[in-house]
Tab-separated table of C-alpha atoms and ligand atoms in Angstrom:
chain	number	residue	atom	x	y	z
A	109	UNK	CA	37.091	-3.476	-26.483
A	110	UNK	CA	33.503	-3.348	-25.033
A	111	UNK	CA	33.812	-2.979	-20.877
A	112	UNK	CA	31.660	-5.937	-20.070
A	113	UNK	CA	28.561	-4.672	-17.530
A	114	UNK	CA	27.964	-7.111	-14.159
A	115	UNK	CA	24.592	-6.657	-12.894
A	116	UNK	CA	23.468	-8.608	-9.414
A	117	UNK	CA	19.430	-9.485	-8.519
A	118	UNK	CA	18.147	-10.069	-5.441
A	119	UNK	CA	15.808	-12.636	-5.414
A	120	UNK	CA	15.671	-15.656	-8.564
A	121	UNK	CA	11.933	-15.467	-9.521
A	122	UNK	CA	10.632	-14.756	-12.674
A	123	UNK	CA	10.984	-10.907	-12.466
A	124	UNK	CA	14.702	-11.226	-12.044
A	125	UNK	CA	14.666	-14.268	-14.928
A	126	UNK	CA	13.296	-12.095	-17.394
A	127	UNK	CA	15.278	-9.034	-16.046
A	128	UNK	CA	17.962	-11.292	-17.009
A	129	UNK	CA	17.099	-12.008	-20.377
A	130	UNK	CA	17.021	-8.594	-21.229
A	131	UNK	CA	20.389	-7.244	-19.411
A	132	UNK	CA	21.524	-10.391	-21.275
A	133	UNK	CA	21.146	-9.222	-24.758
A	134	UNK	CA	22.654	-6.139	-23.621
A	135	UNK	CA	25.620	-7.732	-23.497
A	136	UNK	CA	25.919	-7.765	-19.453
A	137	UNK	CA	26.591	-10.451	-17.479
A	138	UNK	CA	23.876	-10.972	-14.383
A	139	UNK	CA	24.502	-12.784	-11.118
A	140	UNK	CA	21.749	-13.976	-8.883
A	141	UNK	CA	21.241	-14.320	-4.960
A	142	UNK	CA	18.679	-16.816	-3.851
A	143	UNK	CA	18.512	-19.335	-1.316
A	144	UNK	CA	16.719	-21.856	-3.731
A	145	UNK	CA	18.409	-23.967	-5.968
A	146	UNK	CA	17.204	-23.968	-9.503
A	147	UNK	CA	14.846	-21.158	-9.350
A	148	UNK	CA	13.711	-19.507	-12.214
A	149	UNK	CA	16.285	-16.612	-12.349
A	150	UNK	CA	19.221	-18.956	-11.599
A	151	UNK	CA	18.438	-20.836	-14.316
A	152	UNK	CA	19.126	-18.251	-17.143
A	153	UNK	CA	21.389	-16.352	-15.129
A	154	UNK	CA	25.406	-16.188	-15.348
A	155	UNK	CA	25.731	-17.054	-11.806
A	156	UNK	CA	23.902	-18.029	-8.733
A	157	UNK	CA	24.755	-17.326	-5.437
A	158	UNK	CA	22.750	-19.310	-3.520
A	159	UNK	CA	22.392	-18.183	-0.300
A	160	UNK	CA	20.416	-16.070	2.576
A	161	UNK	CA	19.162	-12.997	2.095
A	162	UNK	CA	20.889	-11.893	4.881
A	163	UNK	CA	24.397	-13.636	4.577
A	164	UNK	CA	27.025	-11.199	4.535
A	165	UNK	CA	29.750	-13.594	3.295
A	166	UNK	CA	27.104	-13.600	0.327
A	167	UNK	CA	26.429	-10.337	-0.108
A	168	UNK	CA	30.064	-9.043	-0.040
A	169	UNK	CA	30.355	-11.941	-2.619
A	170	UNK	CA	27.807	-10.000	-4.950
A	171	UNK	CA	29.048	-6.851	-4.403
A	172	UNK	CA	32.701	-7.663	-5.282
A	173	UNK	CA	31.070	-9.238	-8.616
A	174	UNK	CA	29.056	-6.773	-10.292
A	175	UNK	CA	28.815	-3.222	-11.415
A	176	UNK	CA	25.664	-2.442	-9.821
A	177	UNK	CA	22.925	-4.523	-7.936
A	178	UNK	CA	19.094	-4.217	-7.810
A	179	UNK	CA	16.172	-6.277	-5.859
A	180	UNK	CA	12.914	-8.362	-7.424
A	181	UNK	CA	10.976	-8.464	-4.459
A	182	UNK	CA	10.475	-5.444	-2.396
A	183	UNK	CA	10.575	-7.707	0.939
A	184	UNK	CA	14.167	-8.110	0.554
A	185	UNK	CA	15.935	-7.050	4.079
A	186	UNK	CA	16.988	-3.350	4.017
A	187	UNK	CA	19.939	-3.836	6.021
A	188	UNK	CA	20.898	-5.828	3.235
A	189	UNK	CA	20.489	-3.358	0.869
A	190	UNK	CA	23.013	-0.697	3.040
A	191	UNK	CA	25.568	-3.430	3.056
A	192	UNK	CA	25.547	-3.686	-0.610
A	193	UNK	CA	25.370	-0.404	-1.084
A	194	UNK	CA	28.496	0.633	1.128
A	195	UNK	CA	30.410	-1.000	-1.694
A	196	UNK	CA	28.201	-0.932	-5.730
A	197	UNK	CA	25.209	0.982	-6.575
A	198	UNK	CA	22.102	0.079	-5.477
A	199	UNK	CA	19.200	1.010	-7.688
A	200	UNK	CA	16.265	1.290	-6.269
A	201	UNK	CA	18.097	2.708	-3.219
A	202	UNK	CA	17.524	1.025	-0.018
A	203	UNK	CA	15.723	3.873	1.447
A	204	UNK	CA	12.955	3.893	-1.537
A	205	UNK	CA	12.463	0.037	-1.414
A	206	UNK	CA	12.063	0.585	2.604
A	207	UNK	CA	9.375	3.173	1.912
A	208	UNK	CA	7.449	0.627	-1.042
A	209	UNK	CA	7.673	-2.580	1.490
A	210	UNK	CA	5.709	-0.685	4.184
A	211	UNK	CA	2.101	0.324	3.916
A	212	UNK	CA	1.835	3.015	6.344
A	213	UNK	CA	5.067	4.863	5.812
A	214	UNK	CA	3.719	4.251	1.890
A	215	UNK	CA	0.378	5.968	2.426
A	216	UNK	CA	1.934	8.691	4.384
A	217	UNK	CA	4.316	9.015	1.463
A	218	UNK	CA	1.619	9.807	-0.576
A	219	UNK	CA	-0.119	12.035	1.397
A	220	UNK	CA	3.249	14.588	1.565
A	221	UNK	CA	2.923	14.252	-2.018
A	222	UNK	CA	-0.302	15.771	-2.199
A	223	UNK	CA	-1.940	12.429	-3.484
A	224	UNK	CA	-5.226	10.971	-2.133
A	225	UNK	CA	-5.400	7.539	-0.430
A	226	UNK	CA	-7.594	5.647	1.459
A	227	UNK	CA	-8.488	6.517	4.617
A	228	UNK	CA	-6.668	4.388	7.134
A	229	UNK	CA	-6.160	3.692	10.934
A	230	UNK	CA	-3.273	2.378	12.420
A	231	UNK	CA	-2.683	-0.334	14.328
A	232	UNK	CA	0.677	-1.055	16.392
A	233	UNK	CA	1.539	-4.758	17.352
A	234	UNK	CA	0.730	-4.375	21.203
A	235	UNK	CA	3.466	-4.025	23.474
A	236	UNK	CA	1.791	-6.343	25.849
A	237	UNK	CA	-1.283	-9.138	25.818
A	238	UNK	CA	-3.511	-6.137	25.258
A	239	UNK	CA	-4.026	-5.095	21.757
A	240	UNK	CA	-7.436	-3.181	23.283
A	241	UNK	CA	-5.561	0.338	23.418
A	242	UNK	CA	-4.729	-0.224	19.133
A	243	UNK	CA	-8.049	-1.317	18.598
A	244	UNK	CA	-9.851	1.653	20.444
A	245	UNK	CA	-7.641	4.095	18.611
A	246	UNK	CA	-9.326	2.633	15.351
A	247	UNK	CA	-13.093	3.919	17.204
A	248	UNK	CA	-13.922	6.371	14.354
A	249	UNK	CA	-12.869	3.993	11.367
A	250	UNK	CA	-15.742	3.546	8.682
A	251	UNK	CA	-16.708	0.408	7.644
A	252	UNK	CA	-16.564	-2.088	5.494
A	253	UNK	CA	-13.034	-1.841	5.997
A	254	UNK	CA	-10.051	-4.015	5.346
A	255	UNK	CA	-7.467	-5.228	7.764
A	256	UNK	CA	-3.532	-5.583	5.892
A	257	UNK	CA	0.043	-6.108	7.385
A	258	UNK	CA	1.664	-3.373	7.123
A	259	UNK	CA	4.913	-5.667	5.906
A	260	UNK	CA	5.063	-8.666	3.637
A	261	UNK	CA	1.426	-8.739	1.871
A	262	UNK	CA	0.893	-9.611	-2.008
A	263	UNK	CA	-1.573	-11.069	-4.511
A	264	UNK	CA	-4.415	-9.998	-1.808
A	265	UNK	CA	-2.103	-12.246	1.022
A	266	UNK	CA	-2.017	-10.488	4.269
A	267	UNK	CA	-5.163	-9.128	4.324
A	268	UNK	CA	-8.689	-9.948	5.800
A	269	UNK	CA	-12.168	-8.204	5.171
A	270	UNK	CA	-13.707	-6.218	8.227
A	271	UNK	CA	-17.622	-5.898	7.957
A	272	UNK	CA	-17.896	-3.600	11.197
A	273	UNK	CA	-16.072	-2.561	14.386
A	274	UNK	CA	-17.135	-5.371	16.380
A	275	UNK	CA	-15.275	-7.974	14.185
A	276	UNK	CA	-11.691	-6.005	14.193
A	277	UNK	CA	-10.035	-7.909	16.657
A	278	UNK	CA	-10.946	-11.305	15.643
A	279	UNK	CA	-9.788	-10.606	12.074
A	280	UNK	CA	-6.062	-8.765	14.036
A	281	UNK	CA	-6.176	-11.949	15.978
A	282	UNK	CA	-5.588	-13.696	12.632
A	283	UNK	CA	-3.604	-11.708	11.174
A	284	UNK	CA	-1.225	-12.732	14.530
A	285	UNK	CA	-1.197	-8.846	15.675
A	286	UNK	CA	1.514	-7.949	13.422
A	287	UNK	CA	1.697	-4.140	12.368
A	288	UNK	CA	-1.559	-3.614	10.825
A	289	UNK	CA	-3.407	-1.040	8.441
A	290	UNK	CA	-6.920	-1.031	8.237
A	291	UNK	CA	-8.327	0.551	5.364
A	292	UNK	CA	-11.958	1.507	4.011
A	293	UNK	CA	-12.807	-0.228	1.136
A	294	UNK	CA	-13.562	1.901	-1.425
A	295	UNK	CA	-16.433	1.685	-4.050
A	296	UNK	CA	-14.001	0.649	-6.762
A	297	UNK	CA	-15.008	1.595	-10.801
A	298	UNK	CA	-11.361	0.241	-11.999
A	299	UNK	CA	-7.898	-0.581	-11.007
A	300	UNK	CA	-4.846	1.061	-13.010
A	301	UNK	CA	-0.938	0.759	-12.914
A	302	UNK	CA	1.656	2.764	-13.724
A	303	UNK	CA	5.374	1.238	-14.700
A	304	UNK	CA	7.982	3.306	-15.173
A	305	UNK	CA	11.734	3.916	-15.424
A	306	UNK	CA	13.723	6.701	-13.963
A	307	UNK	CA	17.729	7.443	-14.368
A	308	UNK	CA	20.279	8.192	-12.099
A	309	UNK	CA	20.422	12.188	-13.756
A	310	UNK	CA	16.590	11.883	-13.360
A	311	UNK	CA	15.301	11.164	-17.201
A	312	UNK	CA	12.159	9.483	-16.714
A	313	UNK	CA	9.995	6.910	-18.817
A	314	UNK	CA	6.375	7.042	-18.760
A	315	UNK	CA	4.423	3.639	-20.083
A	316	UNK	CA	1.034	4.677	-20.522
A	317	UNK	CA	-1.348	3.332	-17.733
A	318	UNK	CA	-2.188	-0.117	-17.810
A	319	UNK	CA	-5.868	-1.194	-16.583
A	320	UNK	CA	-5.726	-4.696	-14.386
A	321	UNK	CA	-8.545	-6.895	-13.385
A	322	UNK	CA	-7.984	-8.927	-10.307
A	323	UNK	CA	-9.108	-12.430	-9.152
A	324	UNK	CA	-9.143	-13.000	-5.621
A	325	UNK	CA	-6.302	-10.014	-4.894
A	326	UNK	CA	-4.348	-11.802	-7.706
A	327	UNK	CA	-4.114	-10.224	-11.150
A	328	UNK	CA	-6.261	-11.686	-13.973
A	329	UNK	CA	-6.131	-9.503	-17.344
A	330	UNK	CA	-4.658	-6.478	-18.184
A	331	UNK	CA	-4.903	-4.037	-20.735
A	332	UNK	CA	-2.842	-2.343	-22.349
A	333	UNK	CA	-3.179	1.158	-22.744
A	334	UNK	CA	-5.981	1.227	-20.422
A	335	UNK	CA	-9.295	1.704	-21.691
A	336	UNK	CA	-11.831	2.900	-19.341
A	337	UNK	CA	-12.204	6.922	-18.837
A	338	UNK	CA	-8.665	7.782	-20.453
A	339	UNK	CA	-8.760	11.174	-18.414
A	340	UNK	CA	-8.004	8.967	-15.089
A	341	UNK	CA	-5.427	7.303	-17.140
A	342	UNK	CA	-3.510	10.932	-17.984
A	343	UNK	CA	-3.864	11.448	-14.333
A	344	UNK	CA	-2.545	8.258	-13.152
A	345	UNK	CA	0.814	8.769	-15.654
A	346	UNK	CA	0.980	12.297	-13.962
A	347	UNK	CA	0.666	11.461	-10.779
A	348	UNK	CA	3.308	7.798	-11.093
A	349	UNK	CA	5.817	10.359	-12.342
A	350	UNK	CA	5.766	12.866	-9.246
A	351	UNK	CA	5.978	10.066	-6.839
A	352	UNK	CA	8.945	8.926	-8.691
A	353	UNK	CA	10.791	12.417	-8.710
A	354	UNK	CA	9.437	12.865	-5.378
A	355	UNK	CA	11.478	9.705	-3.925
A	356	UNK	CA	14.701	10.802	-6.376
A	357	UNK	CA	14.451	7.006	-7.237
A	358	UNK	CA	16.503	5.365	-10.107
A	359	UNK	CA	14.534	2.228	-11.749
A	360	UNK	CA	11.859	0.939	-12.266
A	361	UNK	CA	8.626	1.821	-10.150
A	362	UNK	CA	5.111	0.724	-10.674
A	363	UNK	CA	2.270	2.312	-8.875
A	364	UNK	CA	-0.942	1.210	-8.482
A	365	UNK	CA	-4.358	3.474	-8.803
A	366	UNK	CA	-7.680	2.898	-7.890
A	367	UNK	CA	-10.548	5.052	-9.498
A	368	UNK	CA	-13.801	5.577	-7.246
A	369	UNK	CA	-17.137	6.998	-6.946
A	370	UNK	CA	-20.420	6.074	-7.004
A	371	UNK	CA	-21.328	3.820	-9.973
A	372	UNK	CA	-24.597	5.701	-11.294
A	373	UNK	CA	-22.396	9.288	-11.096
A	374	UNK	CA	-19.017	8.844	-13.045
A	375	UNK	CA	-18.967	13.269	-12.569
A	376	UNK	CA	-18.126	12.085	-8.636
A	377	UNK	CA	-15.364	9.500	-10.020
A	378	UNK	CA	-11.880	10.622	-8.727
A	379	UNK	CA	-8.408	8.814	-8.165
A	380	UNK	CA	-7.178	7.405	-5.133
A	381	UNK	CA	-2.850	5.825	-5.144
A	382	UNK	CA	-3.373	2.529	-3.603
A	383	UNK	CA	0.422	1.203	-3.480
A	384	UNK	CA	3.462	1.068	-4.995
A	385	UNK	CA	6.468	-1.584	-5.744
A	386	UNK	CA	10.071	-0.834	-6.340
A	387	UNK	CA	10.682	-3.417	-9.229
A	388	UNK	CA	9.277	-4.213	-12.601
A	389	UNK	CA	5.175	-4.865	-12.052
A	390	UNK	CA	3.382	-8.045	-13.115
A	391	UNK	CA	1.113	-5.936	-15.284
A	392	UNK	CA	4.180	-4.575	-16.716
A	393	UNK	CA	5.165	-7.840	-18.491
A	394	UNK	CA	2.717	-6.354	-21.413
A	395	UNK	CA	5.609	-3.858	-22.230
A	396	UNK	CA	7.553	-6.908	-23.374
A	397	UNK	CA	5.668	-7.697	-26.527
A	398	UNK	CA	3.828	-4.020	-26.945
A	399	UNK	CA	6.382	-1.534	-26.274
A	400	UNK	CA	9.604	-0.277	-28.042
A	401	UNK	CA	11.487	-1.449	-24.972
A	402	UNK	CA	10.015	-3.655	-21.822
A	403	UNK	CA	9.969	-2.592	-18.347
A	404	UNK	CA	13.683	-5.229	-17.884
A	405	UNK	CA	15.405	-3.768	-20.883
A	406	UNK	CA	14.531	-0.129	-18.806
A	407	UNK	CA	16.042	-1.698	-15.544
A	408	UNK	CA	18.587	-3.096	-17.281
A	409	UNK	CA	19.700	0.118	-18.863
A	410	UNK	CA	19.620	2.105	-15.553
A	411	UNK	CA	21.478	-0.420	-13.949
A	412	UNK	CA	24.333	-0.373	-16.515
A	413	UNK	CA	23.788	3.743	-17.056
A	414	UNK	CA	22.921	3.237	-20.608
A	415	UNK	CA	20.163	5.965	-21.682
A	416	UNK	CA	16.523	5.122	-21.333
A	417	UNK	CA	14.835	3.501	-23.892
A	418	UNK	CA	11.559	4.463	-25.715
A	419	UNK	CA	8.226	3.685	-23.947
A	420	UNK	CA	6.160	3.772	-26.083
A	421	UNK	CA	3.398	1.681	-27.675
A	422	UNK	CA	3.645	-0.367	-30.955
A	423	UNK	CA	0.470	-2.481	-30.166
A	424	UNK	CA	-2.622	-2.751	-28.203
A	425	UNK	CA	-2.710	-5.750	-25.569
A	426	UNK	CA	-4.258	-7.587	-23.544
A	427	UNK	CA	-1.891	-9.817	-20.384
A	428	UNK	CA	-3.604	-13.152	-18.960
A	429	UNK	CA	-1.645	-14.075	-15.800
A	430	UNK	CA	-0.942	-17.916	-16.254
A	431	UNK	CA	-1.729	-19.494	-12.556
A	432	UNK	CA	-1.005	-23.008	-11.670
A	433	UNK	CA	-5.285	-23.238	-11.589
A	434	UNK	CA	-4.781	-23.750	-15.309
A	435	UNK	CA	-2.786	-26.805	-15.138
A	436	UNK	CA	-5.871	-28.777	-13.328
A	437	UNK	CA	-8.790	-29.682	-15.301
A	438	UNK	CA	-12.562	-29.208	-13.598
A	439	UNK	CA	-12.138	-32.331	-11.860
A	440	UNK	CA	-9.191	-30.922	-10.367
A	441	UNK	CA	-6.888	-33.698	-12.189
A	442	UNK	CA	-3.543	-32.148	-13.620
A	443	UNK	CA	-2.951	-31.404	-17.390
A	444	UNK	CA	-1.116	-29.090	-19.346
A	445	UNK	CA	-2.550	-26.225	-20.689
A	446	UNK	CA	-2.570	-26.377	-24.875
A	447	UNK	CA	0.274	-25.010	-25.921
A	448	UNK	CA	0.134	-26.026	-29.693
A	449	UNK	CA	-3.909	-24.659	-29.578
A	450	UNK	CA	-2.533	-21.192	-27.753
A	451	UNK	CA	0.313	-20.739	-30.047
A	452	UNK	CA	-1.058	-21.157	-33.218
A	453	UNK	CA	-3.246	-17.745	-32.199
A	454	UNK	CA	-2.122	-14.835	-33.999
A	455	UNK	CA	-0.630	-11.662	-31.799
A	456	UNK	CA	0.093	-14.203	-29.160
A	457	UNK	CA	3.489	-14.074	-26.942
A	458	UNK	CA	3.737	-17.222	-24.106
A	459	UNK	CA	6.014	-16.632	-21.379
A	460	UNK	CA	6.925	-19.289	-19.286
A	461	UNK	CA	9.086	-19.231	-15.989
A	462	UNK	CA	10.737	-22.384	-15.940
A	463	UNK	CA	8.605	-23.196	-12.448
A	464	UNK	CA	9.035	-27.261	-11.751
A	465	UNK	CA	5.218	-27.803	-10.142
A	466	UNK	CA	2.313	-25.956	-10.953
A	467	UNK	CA	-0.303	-25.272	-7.718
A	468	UNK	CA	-3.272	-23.433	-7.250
A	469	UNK	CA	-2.180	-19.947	-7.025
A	470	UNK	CA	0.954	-19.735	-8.065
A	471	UNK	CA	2.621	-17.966	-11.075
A	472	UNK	CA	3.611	-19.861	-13.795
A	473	UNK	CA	3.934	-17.774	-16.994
A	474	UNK	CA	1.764	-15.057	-18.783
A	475	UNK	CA	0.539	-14.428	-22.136
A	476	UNK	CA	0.731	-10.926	-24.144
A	477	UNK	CA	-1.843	-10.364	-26.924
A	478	UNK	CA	-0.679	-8.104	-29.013
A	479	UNK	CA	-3.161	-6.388	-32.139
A	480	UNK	CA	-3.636	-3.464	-34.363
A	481	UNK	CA	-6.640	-2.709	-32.468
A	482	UNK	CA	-8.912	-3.374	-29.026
A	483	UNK	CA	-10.933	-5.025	-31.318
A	484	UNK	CA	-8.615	-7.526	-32.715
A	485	UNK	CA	-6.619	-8.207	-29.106
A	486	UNK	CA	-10.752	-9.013	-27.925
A	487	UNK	CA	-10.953	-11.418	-30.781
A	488	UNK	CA	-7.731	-12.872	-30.064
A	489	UNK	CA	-8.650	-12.912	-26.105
A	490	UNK	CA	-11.630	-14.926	-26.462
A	491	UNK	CA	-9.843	-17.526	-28.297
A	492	UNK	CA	-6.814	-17.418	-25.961
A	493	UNK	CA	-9.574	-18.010	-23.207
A	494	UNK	CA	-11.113	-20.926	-25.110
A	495	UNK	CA	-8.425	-22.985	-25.262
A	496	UNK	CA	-7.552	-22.421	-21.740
A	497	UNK	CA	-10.731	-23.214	-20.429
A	498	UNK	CA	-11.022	-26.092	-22.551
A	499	UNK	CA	-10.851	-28.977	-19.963
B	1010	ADP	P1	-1.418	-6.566	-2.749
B	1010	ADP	O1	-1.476	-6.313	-4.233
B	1010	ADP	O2	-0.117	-6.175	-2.136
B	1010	ADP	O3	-1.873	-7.910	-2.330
B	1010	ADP	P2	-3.447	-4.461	-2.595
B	1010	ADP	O4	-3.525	-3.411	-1.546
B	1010	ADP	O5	-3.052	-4.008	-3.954
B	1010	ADP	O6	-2.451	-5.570	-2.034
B	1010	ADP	O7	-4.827	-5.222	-2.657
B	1010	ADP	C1	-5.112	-6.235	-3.621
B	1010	ADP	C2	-6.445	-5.962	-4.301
B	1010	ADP	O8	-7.493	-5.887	-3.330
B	1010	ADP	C3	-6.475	-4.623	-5.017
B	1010	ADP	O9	-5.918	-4.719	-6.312
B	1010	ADP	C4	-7.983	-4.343	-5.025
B	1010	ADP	O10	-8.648	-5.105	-6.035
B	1010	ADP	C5	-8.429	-4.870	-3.670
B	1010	ADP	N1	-8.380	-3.787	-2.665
B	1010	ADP	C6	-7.312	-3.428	-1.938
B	1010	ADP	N2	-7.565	-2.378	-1.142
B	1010	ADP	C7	-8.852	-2.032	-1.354
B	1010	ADP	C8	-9.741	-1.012	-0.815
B	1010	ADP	N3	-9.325	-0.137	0.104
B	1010	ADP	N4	-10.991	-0.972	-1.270
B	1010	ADP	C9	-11.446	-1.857	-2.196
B	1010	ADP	N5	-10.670	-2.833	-2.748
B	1010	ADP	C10	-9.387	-2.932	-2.337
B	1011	MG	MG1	-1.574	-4.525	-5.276
């Protein structure tokens, strides 16, 4: 008889819904910790523990059920993490995830890796009133800059512009003097991503680099295999895969590139690592439709100790984040996007979450183009667009 696999999630949102789905039809069974009642993973999976983070009761719970446990959110407490580990596997390990969920001891990370990164200045949350001594020790930074938490930031949350020197504190003052980074900003040509899987023995699965367009530090469109400058693409699978042997780490990792330079001299253009997450990427979701097997069948597999699967491409792509903004016509009255007009597009894959309440922001779904050629996903883009515009 067939040893049924038990895999647990941390966190029920729509990464560990559709990591669910995939472990799933793998045959395993998948358990869920969230505090929120009917969230998206809990929906699908075999069973929700809903409860803190942080609740012991709970985690021993989750550890006594399943075979091995991962995390969909990188903010997930590391303590937590230990606990569970003194008793399943953890994959990511605790100690990688701590590394991905903190900007400065990511960028130093990096660095010991030989890989460039933006310049950036440190700033401690003061010890007293006075946050003057943090802000002098920033006195050589360039500028424009921009100020992040070192903790907790996503889809461009957590972070505030800095024009010059004089306007630091005011922006640390809003930021509520947590642990801070603040970063140049870099002349940015285009963003790429790397997802990728790696084993416990160390096998490792390379999706080829994905190129992402952001809206308001929130990703837009991405496609899939990038297409801009496909020499910064090689380097960005090169360099994805040394950071991943480099932290031993067993899952799925997706790291994020930026390429830079002057815009009228692409001979100056070089790549710069701008962070990385410990968990199946949003730009990822393209592998679902366009690759042999997704970024969750990958996680699935590691978590279970099932081989890797193959990476590679059957398609090109093209992603379009669905954001609650959809579901509100210009007059900012609510209405559901088309479905019928979307669906009826050839090459198109919808993905929806199960979220109860669509807002401004927030993610609800995403669709994957998929084609024989750019050409054909562009065609199929600009109708896909069309019909979601349509108001
Ligand atoms: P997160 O994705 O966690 O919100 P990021 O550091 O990836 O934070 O920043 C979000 C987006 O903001 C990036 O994808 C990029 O478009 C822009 N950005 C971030 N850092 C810089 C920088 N140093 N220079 C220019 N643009 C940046
Ligand atoms: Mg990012």
């Amino acid at each position: 008889m067939l040893r049924t696999r038990s895999i647990g999630v941390m966190g029920g949102g729509q990464l560990g819904r559709m990591l669910a789905h995939a472990a799933q039809r793998l045959g395993m069974r998948v358990t869920v910790l969230d505090p929120q009642a009917d969230c998206p993973a809990a929906q699908v999976a075999d069973a929700h523990i809903q409860a803190a983070y942080d609740d012991d009761q709970a985690l021993d719970a989750l550890a006594m059920r399943c075979d091995a446990i991962t995390t969909e959110f990188e903010n997930v407490p590391a303590h937590s993490l230990v606990r569970l580990a003194q008793s399943k596997p953890v994959r990511p390990s605790a100690d990688a995830v701590a590394i991905a969920q903190d900007r400065l001891l990511e960028k130093q990370f990096f660095l010991k890796q030989g890989i460039a990164t933006a310049a950036f200045w440190q700033l401690d949350k003061p010890a007293d009133a006075s946050h003057r001594a943090s802000i002098e020790a920033c006195h050589d930074a360039r500028f424009p800059a921009i100020l992040k938490t070192r903790r907790l930031g996503y889809d461009g949350k957590g972070q505030i512009n800095v024009p010059n020197h004089e306007s630091l504190s005011k922006a640390w003052a809003e930021l509520g003097y947590v642990d801070c980074l603040l970063e140049e900003r870099l002349d940015l040509r285009f963003e790429l991503s790397v997802v990728l899987a790696r084993s416990r023995g160390g096998e490792l699965r390379v999706y080829q680099a994905i190129e992402n367009i952001h809206h308001q530090g929130i990703l837009a469109l991405s496609y899939f295999p990038a297409r801009s400058h496909p020499e910064f693409a090689k380097q960005a699978e090169a360099l994805a895969a040394k950071l991943a042997n480099g932290l031993d780490y067993q899952g799925v990792l997706c790291v994020e590139f930026f390429v830079v330079g002057p815009l009228d001299d692409p001979r100056q253009w070089h790549i710069v690592a701008n962070e990385m997450a410990p968990r199946p990427h949003n730009s990822g979701h393209i592998t679902m439709d366009a690759c042999a097997v997704s970024q969750f069948e990958q996680q699935a597999r590691v978590l279970a100790e099932f081989p890797l699967g193959d990476s590679s491409a059957h398609a090109y792509a093209c992603l379009i984040n669905l954001l609650g903004d959809r579901w509100f016509d210009r007059e900012g009255r609510y209405r559901e996007p088309d479905w019928a007009g979307l669906l009826a597009i050839k090459g198109l894959h919808l993905h929806l979450y199960g979220k109860h309440e669509a807002r401004v922001g927030r993610k609800m779904g995403h669709i994957n183009l998929c084609a024989t050629s750019e050409a054909l996903v562009d065609r199929a883009l600009e109708k896909a667009l069309k019909v979601l515009e349509r108001s």
